[in-house]
Structure formats: structure tokens, C-alpha cells
XYZ file of C-alpha atoms in Angstrom:
774
model
C 0.000 0.000 0.000
C 1.436 3.403 -0.901
C 1.491 6.068 1.770
C -0.807 8.362 -0.165
C -3.630 5.854 0.312
C -3.505 5.837 4.067
C -5.731 8.889 4.177
C -8.686 7.048 2.609
C -11.574 6.809 5.072
C -11.983 3.400 6.671
C -15.118 2.676 4.706
C -13.422 3.111 1.310
C -11.300 0.916 -0.925
C -9.482 -2.067 0.495
C -10.924 -1.651 3.983
C -14.476 -1.850 2.632
C -13.716 -5.171 0.926
C -12.339 -6.722 4.102
C -15.288 -5.563 6.165
C -17.717 -6.951 3.586
C -15.972 -10.325 3.578
C -16.138 -10.476 7.366
C -19.836 -9.616 7.232
C -20.475 -12.252 4.533
C -18.944 -15.136 6.470
C -20.512 -14.004 9.755
C -23.969 -13.927 8.154
C -23.344 -17.273 6.440
C -22.210 -18.926 9.677
C -25.119 -17.477 11.654
C -27.786 -18.360 9.067
C -26.362 -21.865 8.673
C -26.466 -22.356 12.443
C -30.094 -21.186 12.564
C -30.985 -23.611 9.733
C -29.202 -26.459 11.535
C -31.124 -25.740 14.740
C -34.322 -25.724 12.651
C -33.448 -29.237 11.464
C -32.678 -28.123 7.882
C -29.232 -29.618 7.303
C -29.438 -28.980 3.579
C -29.875 -25.228 4.058
C -27.203 -25.044 6.758
C -24.703 -26.879 4.563
C -25.477 -24.614 1.612
C -25.100 -21.484 3.732
C -21.813 -22.595 5.287
C -20.440 -23.751 1.943
C -21.422 -20.545 0.137
C -19.814 -18.338 2.766
C -16.634 -20.414 2.773
C -16.478 -20.361 -1.038
C -16.689 -16.560 -1.151
C -13.866 -16.163 1.343
C -11.785 -18.851 -0.391
C -12.164 -17.147 -3.785
C -11.018 -13.823 -2.313
C -8.120 -15.512 -0.499
C -6.926 -17.340 -3.619
C -6.915 -14.022 -5.499
C -4.784 -12.419 -2.789
C -2.395 -15.395 -2.771
C -1.960 -15.171 -6.546
C -1.199 -11.450 -6.324
C 1.263 -12.024 -3.472
C 3.068 -14.804 -5.340
C 3.344 -12.461 -8.336
C 5.159 -10.031 -6.018
C 7.274 -12.937 -4.701
C 5.672 -12.637 -1.283
C 4.804 -15.686 0.752
C 2.706 -16.022 3.919
C 0.627 -18.255 6.131
C -2.550 -17.520 4.201
C -1.863 -20.605 2.059
C -2.614 -22.935 5.007
C -5.976 -21.245 5.538
C -6.735 -21.671 1.825
C -5.855 -25.384 1.948
C -8.053 -25.867 5.032
C -11.048 -24.097 3.470
C -10.613 -25.876 0.128
C -10.236 -29.262 1.808
C -13.351 -28.644 3.926
C -15.413 -27.876 0.812
C -14.117 -30.965 -1.039
C -14.808 -33.299 1.879
C -18.166 -31.803 2.789
C -17.006 -30.387 6.139
C -18.830 -27.124 5.544
C -19.116 -26.006 9.187
C -15.380 -26.534 9.586
C -14.695 -24.439 6.504
C -16.885 -21.584 7.658
C -15.219 -21.499 11.096
C -11.783 -21.302 9.452
C -13.053 -18.578 7.087
C -14.424 -16.544 9.997
C -11.117 -16.710 11.866
C -9.187 -15.704 8.759
C -11.358 -12.709 7.802
C -11.477 -11.537 11.406
C -7.689 -11.430 11.543
C -7.454 -9.583 8.235
C -10.002 -6.958 9.290
C -8.312 -6.444 12.647
C -4.871 -5.966 11.125
C -6.209 -3.521 8.538
C -8.042 -1.563 11.222
C -4.840 -1.327 13.261
C -2.957 0.343 10.401
C -5.709 2.763 9.414
C -6.542 3.745 12.964
C -2.920 4.611 13.584
C -2.646 6.885 10.522
C -5.916 8.770 10.491
C -4.512 11.774 12.431
C -2.106 12.867 9.706
C -2.563 15.708 7.245
C -1.978 15.647 3.488
C 1.506 15.400 1.985
C 3.648 18.530 2.081
C 0.854 20.977 2.859
C 3.277 23.897 3.042
C 4.217 23.681 -0.644
C 3.391 27.130 -2.119
C 0.663 27.134 -4.763
C 0.369 30.837 -5.655
C 3.035 33.524 -6.159
C 2.887 37.299 -6.639
C 4.672 38.151 -9.921
C 5.239 41.537 -11.535
C 4.099 41.827 -15.159
C 3.950 45.113 -17.075
C 4.436 46.985 -13.823
C 1.428 45.275 -12.226
C 1.399 42.655 -9.464
C -0.432 39.480 -10.481
C -1.320 36.320 -8.571
C -0.142 33.358 -10.654
C 0.304 29.645 -10.162
C 3.789 28.676 -8.978
C 4.076 26.368 -12.016
C 3.920 29.459 -14.268
C 7.063 31.044 -12.807
C 10.103 31.231 -15.094
C 13.740 32.227 -14.604
C 14.030 36.032 -14.621
C 10.556 36.691 -13.169
C 10.352 39.454 -10.557
C 8.473 38.134 -7.516
C 7.152 39.735 -4.326
C 7.411 37.542 -1.233
C 5.215 38.868 1.565
C 5.644 38.364 5.306
C 4.922 34.777 6.341
C 4.942 33.405 2.783
C 7.081 30.482 1.652
C 9.627 31.360 -1.044
C 8.230 29.636 -4.163
C 11.424 29.227 -6.235
C 15.170 29.683 -5.880
C 16.411 33.181 -6.704
C 18.194 36.320 -5.511
C 17.122 39.293 -3.395
C 16.599 42.369 -5.574
C 16.470 45.272 -3.118
C 16.744 45.704 0.625
C 17.136 42.900 3.113
C 15.267 39.593 3.351
C 14.877 38.019 6.806
C 14.347 34.307 6.261
C 13.427 31.402 8.501
C 15.443 28.537 6.979
C 14.704 26.016 9.753
C 12.586 23.832 7.453
C 15.516 23.302 5.086
C 18.715 23.659 7.098
C 17.473 23.006 10.629
C 18.939 26.332 11.787
C 16.639 27.740 14.474
C 17.676 31.383 14.111
C 16.587 33.524 11.133
C 19.161 34.680 8.587
C 19.482 37.915 6.618
C 19.969 37.988 2.882
C 20.994 41.311 1.327
C 20.508 42.572 -2.203
C 22.017 40.154 -4.727
C 22.335 37.276 -2.250
C 20.572 33.961 -2.979
C 17.354 32.761 -1.361
C 16.178 29.166 -1.404
C 12.706 27.847 -2.134
C 10.949 26.346 0.865
C 12.216 28.990 3.304
C 9.758 31.330 5.021
C 9.839 35.139 4.951
C 10.154 36.076 8.648
C 10.521 39.816 7.987
C 8.976 42.476 5.801
C 8.003 41.818 2.194
C 10.878 41.753 -0.271
C 11.364 41.417 -4.004
C 13.388 38.638 -5.589
C 14.463 37.560 -9.061
C 13.629 33.943 -9.898
C 16.673 31.854 -10.845
C 14.763 28.770 -12.020
C 11.317 27.297 -12.357
C 9.352 25.663 -9.539
C 10.026 22.163 -10.856
C 13.794 22.797 -10.716
C 13.797 24.408 -7.256
C 15.451 23.087 -4.119
C 12.128 22.409 -2.422
C 10.822 20.391 -5.362
C 14.044 18.367 -5.368
C 13.464 17.502 -1.696
C 9.936 16.333 -2.480
C 11.316 14.076 -5.224
C 13.940 12.706 -2.833
C 11.183 11.734 -0.400
C 9.296 9.863 -3.091
C 12.416 8.120 -4.419
C 13.543 7.040 -0.962
C 10.053 5.768 -0.170
C 9.894 3.763 -3.402
C 13.302 2.198 -2.743
C 12.462 1.276 0.844
C 11.769 -2.427 1.368
C 8.246 -3.112 2.704
C 7.934 -4.196 6.310
C 7.049 -7.886 6.588
C 4.373 -9.023 9.031
C 5.918 -10.757 12.018
C 3.726 -13.846 11.628
C 4.723 -14.329 7.981
C 8.364 -14.868 8.956
C 7.408 -18.283 10.310
C 5.349 -19.263 7.277
C 7.775 -21.562 5.426
C 8.758 -23.677 8.457
C 5.200 -23.971 9.729
C 3.807 -24.785 6.275
C 6.425 -27.507 5.777
C 5.569 -29.122 9.136
C 1.848 -28.889 8.368
C 2.082 -30.494 4.918
C 4.357 -33.278 6.168
C 1.989 -34.144 9.021
C -1.132 -33.888 6.860
C 0.409 -35.948 4.069
C 1.791 -38.521 6.508
C -1.576 -38.906 8.271
C -3.362 -39.390 4.954
C -0.772 -41.861 3.640
C -0.683 -43.858 6.884
C -4.445 -44.065 7.456
C -5.762 -43.733 3.939
C -8.305 -41.228 5.297
C -8.321 -37.754 3.759
C -10.378 -36.524 6.688
C -7.325 -36.834 8.945
C -5.308 -34.603 6.632
C -8.144 -32.043 6.744
C -8.196 -32.171 10.552
C -4.465 -31.493 10.573
C -4.887 -28.541 8.186
C -7.763 -27.079 10.224
C -5.784 -27.181 13.460
C -2.738 -25.840 11.599
C -4.655 -22.798 10.382
C -2.446 -20.161 12.029
C -5.181 -18.107 13.627
C -3.194 -17.462 16.810
C -0.653 -15.840 14.518
C -3.228 -14.151 12.286
C -5.255 -12.799 15.236
C -3.046 -12.665 18.327
C -0.087 -10.950 16.678
C -2.169 -8.016 15.324
C -3.890 -7.738 18.723
C -0.530 -7.412 20.492
C 0.762 -4.963 17.894
C -2.326 -2.745 17.775
C -2.352 -2.736 21.581
C 1.190 -1.402 21.453
C 0.161 1.190 18.866
C -2.687 2.285 21.150
C -0.378 2.603 24.157
C 2.018 4.684 22.071
C -0.866 6.945 21.035
C -1.692 7.472 24.714
C 1.894 8.706 25.156
C 1.507 11.145 22.266
C 3.346 8.964 19.738
C 1.604 8.092 16.479
C 2.891 4.791 15.053
C 1.783 4.166 11.494
C 0.949 0.473 11.678
C 2.261 -2.778 13.095
C 5.316 -3.006 10.855
C 6.642 0.298 12.188
C 6.102 -0.825 15.791
C 7.958 -4.085 15.121
C 10.861 -2.214 13.570
C 11.078 0.132 16.572
C 11.943 -2.883 18.707
C 14.745 -3.988 16.365
C 16.620 -0.687 15.866
C 20.409 -0.855 16.362
C 21.494 2.557 15.058
C 19.813 5.913 15.752
C 20.575 8.978 13.609
C 19.458 12.244 15.213
C 18.976 15.648 13.649
C 20.188 18.537 15.820
C 17.830 21.511 15.655
C 14.358 20.719 16.953
C 15.366 17.172 17.906
C 18.392 17.231 20.210
C 17.826 20.946 20.779
C 14.586 22.737 21.541
C 14.478 24.391 18.105
C 13.712 27.847 19.493
C 15.917 30.730 20.582
C 15.882 31.179 24.364
C 17.522 33.753 26.618
C 20.543 32.202 28.323
C 22.438 35.179 29.755
C 22.016 38.896 30.496
C 24.783 41.453 31.085
C 23.993 45.007 32.131
C 25.777 48.138 33.311
C 26.618 47.990 36.988
C 24.237 50.870 37.715
C 21.284 49.091 36.125
C 19.266 46.055 37.204
C 19.551 43.326 34.501
C 15.855 42.524 34.862
C 15.003 46.184 34.292
C 17.082 46.172 31.093
C 15.239 43.040 29.983
C 11.897 44.682 30.802
C 12.706 47.753 28.711
C 13.906 45.694 25.740
C 10.969 43.291 25.863
C 8.488 46.138 26.224
C 9.768 47.680 22.998
C 9.909 44.311 21.220
C 6.223 43.622 21.879
C 5.360 45.230 18.555
C 7.852 43.176 16.523
C 7.151 39.852 14.815
C 10.818 38.941 14.633
C 11.571 35.533 16.196
C 14.304 36.985 18.444
C 12.002 39.766 19.610
C 9.366 37.190 20.500
C 11.999 35.219 22.438
C 12.903 38.270 24.530
C 9.249 38.993 25.257
C 8.716 35.377 26.297
C 11.784 35.494 28.568
C 10.495 38.638 30.283
C 7.060 37.150 30.859
C 8.566 33.914 32.225
C 10.317 36.069 34.832
C 7.085 37.803 35.772
C 8.084 41.242 34.459
C 5.348 43.766 33.746
C 5.854 45.150 30.260
C 5.040 48.728 29.368
C 3.340 49.879 26.179
C 5.824 51.311 23.633
C 5.272 54.540 21.745
C 6.771 55.828 18.505
C 8.148 52.416 17.554
C 10.127 52.184 14.320
C 11.501 48.857 13.082
C 14.179 48.125 10.508
C 13.464 44.624 9.264
C 15.994 42.162 10.586
C 18.079 44.872 12.287
C 16.335 46.347 15.289
C 13.642 48.558 16.824
C 13.625 52.029 18.339
C 10.934 53.699 20.423
C 10.049 55.206 23.799
C 9.387 53.246 26.997
C 8.439 55.066 30.221
C 9.783 58.338 28.775
C 13.165 56.892 27.762
C 14.460 56.481 24.211
C 15.187 52.758 23.776
C 16.940 50.962 20.937
C 17.042 47.147 20.691
C 18.804 45.117 18.004
C 22.065 43.691 16.759
C 25.517 45.208 17.260
C 25.553 47.203 13.996
C 22.093 48.636 14.650
C 22.627 49.658 18.278
C 26.295 50.726 18.066
C 25.368 53.348 15.472
C 23.031 54.973 18.040
C 25.215 55.055 21.167
C 28.332 56.657 22.528
C 31.353 54.383 22.819
C 32.209 53.540 26.435
C 34.334 51.023 28.297
C 31.159 48.989 28.837
C 30.320 48.946 25.111
C 33.849 47.754 24.313
C 33.464 45.025 26.945
C 30.126 43.943 25.455
C 31.600 43.841 21.954
C 33.968 41.114 23.137
C 31.397 39.415 25.376
C 28.932 38.698 22.570
C 31.459 36.827 20.409
C 30.324 33.280 21.150
C 29.602 30.457 18.737
C 26.085 29.108 18.684
C 24.495 32.243 20.139
C 22.824 35.375 18.823
C 23.382 38.677 20.650
C 20.818 41.437 21.180
C 21.834 44.817 22.593
C 19.690 47.383 24.363
C 20.465 51.114 24.586
C 18.798 53.620 26.894
C 18.906 57.334 26.055
C 21.888 56.909 23.728
C 24.015 54.818 26.103
C 24.410 51.050 26.023
C 22.348 49.552 28.855
C 23.022 45.862 28.413
C 23.103 42.852 26.144
C 21.384 39.483 25.888
C 22.649 36.164 24.599
C 20.111 33.781 23.086
C 20.691 30.241 21.888
C 18.907 27.100 20.810
C 19.520 25.035 23.949
C 19.854 21.273 24.229
C 16.631 19.656 25.434
C 16.780 18.971 29.182
C 15.862 15.331 28.628
C 18.455 14.722 25.869
C 21.072 13.108 28.107
C 18.680 10.646 29.725
C 17.127 9.840 26.347
C 20.492 8.851 24.853
C 21.333 6.786 27.925
C 17.987 4.974 27.820
C 18.338 4.364 24.084
C 21.504 2.391 24.761
C 19.752 0.494 27.562
C 17.022 -0.380 25.046
C 19.541 -2.111 22.764
C 20.744 0.719 20.501
C 24.432 0.179 19.695
C 25.250 3.402 17.843
C 23.983 7.008 18.046
C 24.909 9.481 15.288
C 24.224 13.233 15.051
C 23.540 14.346 11.458
C 22.852 18.042 10.938
C 23.021 20.856 8.436
C 24.533 23.161 11.067
C 28.197 24.145 11.267
C 30.737 21.526 12.307
C 31.939 23.338 15.445
C 28.381 23.642 16.786
C 27.686 19.955 16.197
C 30.978 18.816 17.716
C 30.306 20.840 20.856
C 27.326 18.543 21.520
C 29.437 15.416 21.158
C 31.704 16.578 23.977
C 28.998 16.112 26.631
C 26.243 13.989 25.087
C 28.314 10.859 24.440
C 27.486 10.537 20.760
C 29.313 7.910 18.703
C 29.697 10.116 15.633
C 28.881 13.621 14.401
C 28.397 14.642 10.762
C 27.659 18.321 10.035
C 26.981 20.777 7.183
C 24.814 18.206 5.400
C 22.376 18.608 2.536
C 19.145 16.546 2.458
C 20.637 13.974 0.069
C 23.692 13.625 2.336
C 21.518 12.489 5.231
C 19.987 9.813 3.032
C 23.461 8.506 2.177
C 24.348 8.363 5.871
C 21.233 6.272 6.517
C 22.298 3.825 3.819
C 25.875 3.674 5.128
C 24.783 2.969 8.718
C 22.403 0.175 7.699
C 25.229 -2.389 7.594
C 25.196 -2.538 11.416
C 21.470 -3.309 11.623
C 18.101 -1.527 11.324
C 18.458 2.271 11.310
C 16.178 4.847 12.913
C 16.253 8.466 11.717
C 14.798 11.182 13.980
C 14.169 14.689 12.621
C 11.640 17.475 12.254
C 12.380 19.575 9.154
C 11.662 19.314 5.462
C 15.370 18.639 4.986
C 15.000 15.493 7.116
C 12.101 14.065 5.096
C 14.180 12.092 2.532
C 16.250 10.456 5.284
C 13.105 9.699 7.308
C 11.618 7.953 4.296
C 14.829 6.018 3.569
C 15.430 4.781 7.134
C 14.133 1.444 8.372
C 12.017 3.476 10.754
C 11.685 7.257 10.456
C 10.586 9.267 13.506
C 9.320 12.842 13.080
C 9.115 15.423 15.855
C 5.667 16.457 14.680
C 4.634 18.883 17.437
C 6.379 21.823 15.720
C 7.973 20.038 12.759
C 7.229 20.259 9.060
C 4.322 18.373 7.489
C 6.748 16.781 5.035
C 8.710 15.079 7.802
C 5.517 13.809 9.457
C 4.325 12.395 6.151
C 7.622 10.693 5.325
C 8.050 9.192 8.799
C 6.789 5.881 10.143
C 6.417 7.304 13.669
C 5.321 10.841 14.613
C 5.895 12.255 18.107
C 2.904 14.542 18.545
C 4.114 16.212 21.755
C 7.256 18.325 22.006
C 9.079 15.722 24.118
C 12.074 13.698 22.904
C 11.731 11.242 25.801
C 8.537 9.942 24.189
C 10.842 8.247 21.681
C 12.198 5.982 24.437
C 8.650 5.331 25.670
C 7.664 4.175 22.180
C 10.687 1.885 21.916
C 9.956 0.343 25.338
C 6.338 -0.257 24.366
C 7.480 -1.726 21.041
C 9.853 -4.142 22.803
C 7.132 -5.324 25.155
C 4.490 -5.624 22.429
C 6.846 -7.539 20.153
C 7.865 -9.892 22.966
C 4.214 -10.607 23.768
C 3.491 -11.089 20.059
C 6.383 -13.579 19.830
C 5.038 -15.397 22.883
C 1.720 -15.691 21.058
C 3.530 -17.016 17.974
C 5.445 -19.668 19.899
C 2.483 -20.624 22.057
C 0.127 -20.783 19.099
C 2.514 -22.837 17.010
C 3.295 -25.162 19.922
C -0.357 -25.808 20.780
C -1.215 -26.157 17.090
C 1.544 -28.734 16.536
C 0.285 -30.732 19.530
C -3.243 -30.621 18.137
C -2.003 -31.536 14.664
C -0.306 -34.625 16.062
C -3.518 -35.629 17.832
C -5.486 -35.114 14.617
C -2.923 -37.066 12.573
C -3.470 -40.090 14.831
C -7.236 -39.817 14.475
C -8.092 -38.433 17.903
C -9.728 -35.272 16.542
C -12.291 -34.730 13.795
C -12.145 -31.596 11.618
C -14.960 -29.906 13.574
C -13.327 -30.808 16.877
C -10.067 -29.508 15.463
C -11.734 -26.230 14.503
C -13.180 -25.862 18.007
C -9.794 -26.717 19.538
C -8.236 -24.097 17.294
C -10.788 -21.583 18.592
C -9.713 -22.410 22.171
C -6.080 -21.913 21.174
C -7.112 -18.595 19.638
C -8.696 -17.441 22.889
C -5.605 -18.342 24.914
C -3.269 -16.634 22.440
C -5.421 -13.509 22.160
C -5.779 -13.173 25.943
C -2.005 -13.350 26.165
C -1.699 -10.749 23.381
C -4.038 -8.378 25.200
C -1.423 -8.028 27.925
C 0.327 -5.615 25.562
C -2.514 -3.155 26.156
C -1.805 -2.962 29.883
C 0.932 -1.241 31.830
C 3.341 -3.684 33.505
C 3.943 -1.081 36.230
C 0.275 -1.110 37.203
C 0.491 -4.171 39.412
C 3.419 -3.136 41.532
C 4.116 -0.140 43.693
C 5.294 2.662 41.483
C 6.228 6.307 41.653
C 4.495 8.581 39.173
C 3.281 12.121 38.654
C -0.052 13.077 37.104
C 0.512 15.317 34.043
C -1.190 18.268 35.755
C 1.219 18.035 38.702
C 4.191 17.858 36.334
C 3.038 21.032 34.575
C 2.672 22.787 37.950
C 6.175 21.764 39.051
C 7.701 22.958 35.778
C 5.870 26.290 36.169
C 7.257 26.678 39.711
C 10.796 26.216 38.410
C 10.273 28.761 35.637
C 8.936 31.254 38.188
C 12.133 30.888 40.221
C 14.548 31.459 37.344
C 14.722 35.190 38.090
C 16.007 34.301 41.564
C 18.719 32.087 40.064
C 19.576 34.844 37.556
C 19.919 37.301 40.443
C 22.707 35.150 41.908
C 24.769 35.743 38.759
C 23.863 39.409 38.515
C 24.803 40.046 42.140
C 28.117 38.271 41.631
C 28.907 40.611 38.739
C 27.708 43.764 40.510
C 29.657 43.350 43.754
C 32.860 43.043 41.743
C 32.744 46.795 41.072
C 30.491 48.135 43.836
C 31.953 50.383 46.512
C 32.602 48.536 49.754
C 29.858 50.381 51.577
C 27.185 49.208 49.121
C 28.120 45.537 49.094
C 26.466 44.911 52.464
C 23.057 46.147 51.220
C 23.376 44.216 47.948
C 24.037 40.969 49.832
C 21.261 41.667 52.342
C 18.752 42.084 49.503
C 19.938 38.849 47.874
C 19.865 36.971 51.193
C 16.288 38.112 51.801
C 15.256 37.118 48.282
C 16.712 33.610 48.658
C 15.045 33.073 52.037
C 11.729 34.486 50.858
C 11.427 32.513 47.601
C 14.065 29.818 46.995
C 14.365 28.127 50.401
C 10.589 27.811 50.992
C 10.292 26.089 47.610
C 13.087 23.634 48.456
C 11.614 22.906 51.911
C 8.183 22.305 50.407
C 9.649 19.828 47.922
C 11.538 18.000 50.670
C 8.711 17.963 53.204
C 5.678 17.426 50.953
C 6.487 16.364 47.383
C 9.349 13.923 48.001
C 7.588 12.041 50.866
C 4.495 11.722 48.706
C 6.549 10.251 45.854
C 8.534 7.985 48.191
C 5.325 6.601 49.664
C 4.339 5.330 46.206
C 7.795 3.995 45.373
C 9.107 0.487 45.823
C 12.373 1.944 47.185
C 12.060 4.034 50.368
C 15.341 5.837 49.621
C 14.137 7.133 46.259
C 15.042 10.805 45.708
C 17.611 10.733 48.509
C 20.123 12.398 46.191
C 17.716 15.256 45.526
C 17.170 15.749 49.262
C 20.939 15.956 49.667
C 20.991 18.762 47.061
C 18.356 20.623 49.097
C 20.600 20.380 52.131
C 23.555 21.764 50.168
C 21.520 24.722 48.843
C 20.344 25.526 52.363
C 23.896 25.192 53.698
C 25.279 27.601 51.118
C 22.539 30.174 51.785
C 23.387 29.934 55.476
C 27.076 30.429 54.589
C 26.122 33.544 52.612
C 24.307 34.913 55.647
C 27.334 34.216 57.840
C 29.734 35.893 55.408
C 27.454 38.924 55.139
C 27.271 39.323 58.907
C 31.051 38.934 59.202
C 31.738 41.970 57.023
C 33.576 44.807 58.708
C 32.148 48.239 59.177
C 33.821 49.470 55.993
C 32.684 46.538 53.800
C 34.456 43.451 52.550
C 38.180 43.003 52.296
C 39.542 41.709 48.945
C 39.673 38.190 50.422
C 36.061 38.434 51.661
C 34.859 39.805 48.311
C 36.537 36.874 46.536
C 35.004 34.374 48.989
C 31.527 35.826 48.507
C 31.824 35.680 44.712
C 33.089 32.100 44.883
C 30.140 31.145 47.090
C 27.577 32.810 44.813
C 29.010 31.141 41.709
C 28.764 27.773 43.452
C 25.233 28.400 44.701
C 24.078 29.409 41.221
C 25.673 26.325 39.640
C 24.220 23.829 42.107
C 20.758 25.410 41.948
C 20.642 25.353 38.142
C 21.894 21.758 38.098
C 19.410 20.744 40.782
C 16.490 22.272 38.867
C 17.588 20.469 35.688
C 17.903 17.141 37.551
C 14.500 17.557 39.165
C 12.908 18.328 35.814
C 14.466 15.200 34.296
C 13.301 13.025 37.205
C 9.790 14.486 37.166
C 9.448 13.818 33.454
C 10.647 10.239 33.915
C 8.128 9.702 36.702
C 5.320 11.175 34.620
C 6.380 8.932 31.745
C 5.907 5.753 33.828
C 2.119 6.041 33.913
């Protein structure tokens, strides 16, 4: 089945045929039973035979088509059993076998379609219409009509329809869908722009360099289709045992017939051999796993994808939006010593409220996370991609990049210091000026997801042998992640086709999983043995090309899906082995004449029930029956919000450390007193509440009474260091700190900030793991 067909409603096409066949045999079996109870054996036999014949005809057609594709499965045994029942007049036996077969087919088909119904159409962000200048007039035309040399207007928010060059001004482009880069880029007059990128700034004019069919975005779409066509289809787990089981069945059936001279014994063997535990129980276990994944926010497109999740040996990860959050976030603030860093952030964010630039939105979000009240700007003027000026609370404020702000301020020692401070790889700097003087600067970056480290560790525990980072970002940025994430290999500055080649190269070590979120990842997702798309904020193309879509913005859900896949596959294999073992025992009994075909069919039904009940275990949570620690999602959200609300307190530790370096001795005492009061008013009560209320509640549910002991120890250390700060503050002389005391205070504050940030990150990781165990 091609992927484009998965969006057909369940009542259309192939699904309709399977449901009709199931209805036909059910009606035939029921009507035949009613006729038999009414003492009309002729009508019951006709009804059972007719229903069996319909199913057999459909099955033989499917077998012929499969053999033409050189595919082989267990369906042949069911066909032999139904055909033998019709030839020997065992019509009830045939109809029972037909019912079991069609029920399994319908269930498996339902599992696949139910899993895929949430997706949208393929590549829904492909531009359809473009604004082209003709005879001095702007006309809306189809993208297919664009030709090299056309002058095109790309408005704010539109996707660039074709490759080309900027004509005038500056284009601010969001290239995340193609390159994975989270931060927008600027393209000046004459510089190239790539199709598939989004205009994140003001409207700009461009000159088309090629047609839509020859554009970069169209090439990526073709790569997806080619990789999908070349990808080997996933084989049903039950079919892998077909040849061995069929050989055993035919040998036993033939031997029983040859030894006894009774064809009825061979039929009894075939009926019991009909692999309904495999046909029914395996899809039940797999669809149960798919359902559990869906409850975790992971959409698995069918049983084959779930099976492959459990077999993955190599994982290839994209960087931006997968390992990292994919959004710019404020990581550090530096302000003049006479200004409060939070006040500088408030002024900058207040002015940026009127801007749609992604960095401006990040600053506004950072200010609101810290509970700052933003003022309404007046007289705002924005230069696209450069910066904003305006008035806040009667002050003239300018916010933007170095070139924009430096042209509007006087040079000072602080501005020279900031010029050096902002030179860091992997970050973007924003400066803020107040009344013509530099007030401060902000560093923003696309940070590594807090759960990334535990996810990689748990991937290895789940049987993954090799983890590779493949990204379109610069080499130095990618290699910086390898230094602390424990990756096996890093490959950077890749094009979409390069990622596909890496997937093929890594396949020699076993099944390969590719995880990504952008359009540039789509070809590799389609080529991998199992492609996983971060679909919460990712591109539609990646979700369409992938076999698994993570619908929530949580990378740890990937490990949840793999764990569920392992358990579901193990239960499915148990059903296979149990079904085959019980069937072989029954076949031996039938071969020696101890079971008739009808008795064999009823025995097979009993085996089905046992196997299906075992398969249904995949729907449950193995943690349910033993004492476990977990957090309801609402409580997790509340705890995360509490941590975010305290980040301004943690930031103040750094800001105070910087301020007291240059403050007069007489002012240090007040600065430390204010910080001490802040820590005791907000941070310590939070830590005590966690230790006295939250941790005991979690420990009471846990199998291990010492759970979270390490976190309690961190609380003790935070409290100890705050007490040390109080002691140092009180020990200051009348004229303020000596150089040695100033150094000791700064050392203490640096340590307190580090341990608090680390503790918050560890708590967040633990809380998410506990929430994930539900």
C-alpha cells in the first residue's frame, strides 16, 4: 500500500472489501447455524459452503497477487483448510476457518488505518500561488507558471516559491525547514534565497533563478518519493514463520493421509494448523502497542513500524528541533553595573512587543517567564531584521544587533566590553540602549533539550548500539554537543541527500532509525528502516515521510515508544510460539485420528482465545500491578511552572556576583542583604516544600524508600550555602568586605548558582521520567 492511500476513510477501498468479507462469512455462519437448529441440514450446509467459497475465492486471489510479487505467507494454510473442507463436505469446519481468517485480516487492517488517520496531506506547506510583476502590475499566478528572470514579491509569512536572488533591501528568512537552523538569517541585495524557506521579515522582491520544478524544495519532495519507493516493505511478524510452519503442516497432513488412507485426517491437521493465533493474536498485540504509544503522544503508522522500533540498532538524530529545543531562548544577560539586569530586559521586551521577529518574540517570552510587567511602547520604528527604536516610560530605547545599536550610542568602556562578550559560537546577541548609552546585552541560543542526556542513555539500555548526530549546522556547533552527550559520531553541514546517504551507510550494522523534524530530514526519514518525526512543531513533510510521529514536544517519548514496542513484540512472539506449539500438539492428535475436523476447529478456537488473551497483555501497563512512583501530568506542569517562576532568583545570583565586583565597599552589604532576603523568601521555601511534601508523597508510592535521597541531599547543600552567605554577610567589617572576603563571597555565589541550576535540571528530568511511567 502506498502512503498516499492511508488517508482514505476506513469505509473506502481495500478496507471496505475486508469488512464486507467479514460480514459475509458471519452472516453465512449465523444463518447456517439457525438452519441447523431448525433441522434443515441442507440449508445449513449450503449457507456454510457458500460463505466459505466466497472467502476462499477472495483468499486465492490475494495469494496469486502475493506470489506475483514474490511474497509468501501463512494464508496458504488457511486456503488449503477451506478448500479441503469444501471438497470433503465439512462445511461447518470451513466456515469457522473462514471466519477466523477474515477476522484477523479486518483487525490488522483496522490497526494500520486507525494509527494513521490523524495525519494531514503530503507537504501541505508547498506554495501554490506567487505574486509576480508583469507590465508593472502585481499578479497572482500559479507557482508552475514562474520562469527564470521573473520578478516576484514575497510577503511576510509566505514560503519562497522558487530559488532566486534578493533584488532590493534585506530579506529576513526562517530557513529552519531546510537547514534546521533555528535562528533567522538575513539575505541582502544580490544574495541567494532558497525555495521552501519562510519570509520572517517584511516583504521583499526577488528575481527567480529557475522554475518551480527545478527548485530546491521540489528536489526535496522528489527525494522523499524516491527514498520511499526504494524502501523495502515491512514484513508481518507472523509471515516470517510461514515456510517452516507450512512444511511441518504439509508433512503431518500428508503422513496422516498416507498412513491411514483417510483424507479426513489430513483435513483435521490442516484445520488445526490454520495459524489463527498468529493471524489474530499478533495483530492484537501490535495494535495494543500502537494504542499505548498513542496514549503517550506517539503516532505509530501500523504494526510493521512498531515491530521495527523494537529492532533498531542505530539511531541517527537531527540537531535543531530534535536534540535541541528548536527555538531561541535567553541564556544570559549582562547590564551596566548601575542598572538592574531585569530592568534592562523589561525595557527591551516592552519595545519588542510590537515586533514579529523571532528573536524579539523570544525576549518577550523570557520577560514574561520572569514575571516582568511590560510597558506599552510609543513611537516604535523597526528596521526589518536589524532592530527597533521607540520610547518606553519616557526613555528612548533601541534594541537590536551590534551594527544597529552601536550606530546609536556613545562608545564607552562597557560597550567595548560587550563587543567582546557577545562573540560566542552558537548564540545570537541582542543589545539594548537607553537614552543613547548602552544599557546591556542578551545572549540567546537554541539550547539542548533537558531530557536529551537521559534519552540517549535509555536508548543504549534499550539495545541501541550506535547514536549518530547528522545536521546541516556548522561543524563546530555539532561537535560541541558530542563533547557532553556521548554521541558515537557527528556529521555536520549536510544537505538533504547527504543524510539519506548516511542512513544507507549505517544500515550495515542493523536496522536504522532516523529522527528529525524539518523538510530537509524528510528524505532520510523515508529512507530509514524506521523514520521518527518530531511532529509537534515540525514540518508536514517530515511527518508524512516518517513511520512514527511524536505529537508532543518531548524527545523522551521516543524511548517510551521503543519500550512499548519491545514489550508488544515480545508478547506477540510469545503468542507465535504458544500458538505454534499448541497447534503442533493438536495436529499430532489429529494425525493419529483423535480429533475430527470440527473438533479440530473448536480446539483451534480455544487456542485462539488463549493466544489472544495473552496478546491483550500488551494493552496494559506492567507497572500497574506493583508499587510505582508517578506524577499526574497536571502536577508535572505545575512543578515545571514553579521552576520557571524561580529562574529570576537564580539569575539574580549571577547578577549580584557581577555587581559586587565593582560596587563600593559600603554598598556591598546592602546588595548581599537584599539577595539573602530574596533567597530566604522565595528559593528556600520552595526547596523545603519539595523535601517535606512532594518527596515524601513520591517515596510513599515507590518500591524503594530511599528514592530521591540524592535530591534531598541537594536541598541540604543549597540551604547550607545560603546559610554560609548569611554568615559571610554578617562577618563583614564596618567598611565593607576586604579583597579576600569579596573573593570568597563571589566564589560562594558562583557555586550556589551552579548547584541550583543543576538541581532544577535534575529535578525536571526526574519528574518527566516519573510522569512517563504512567
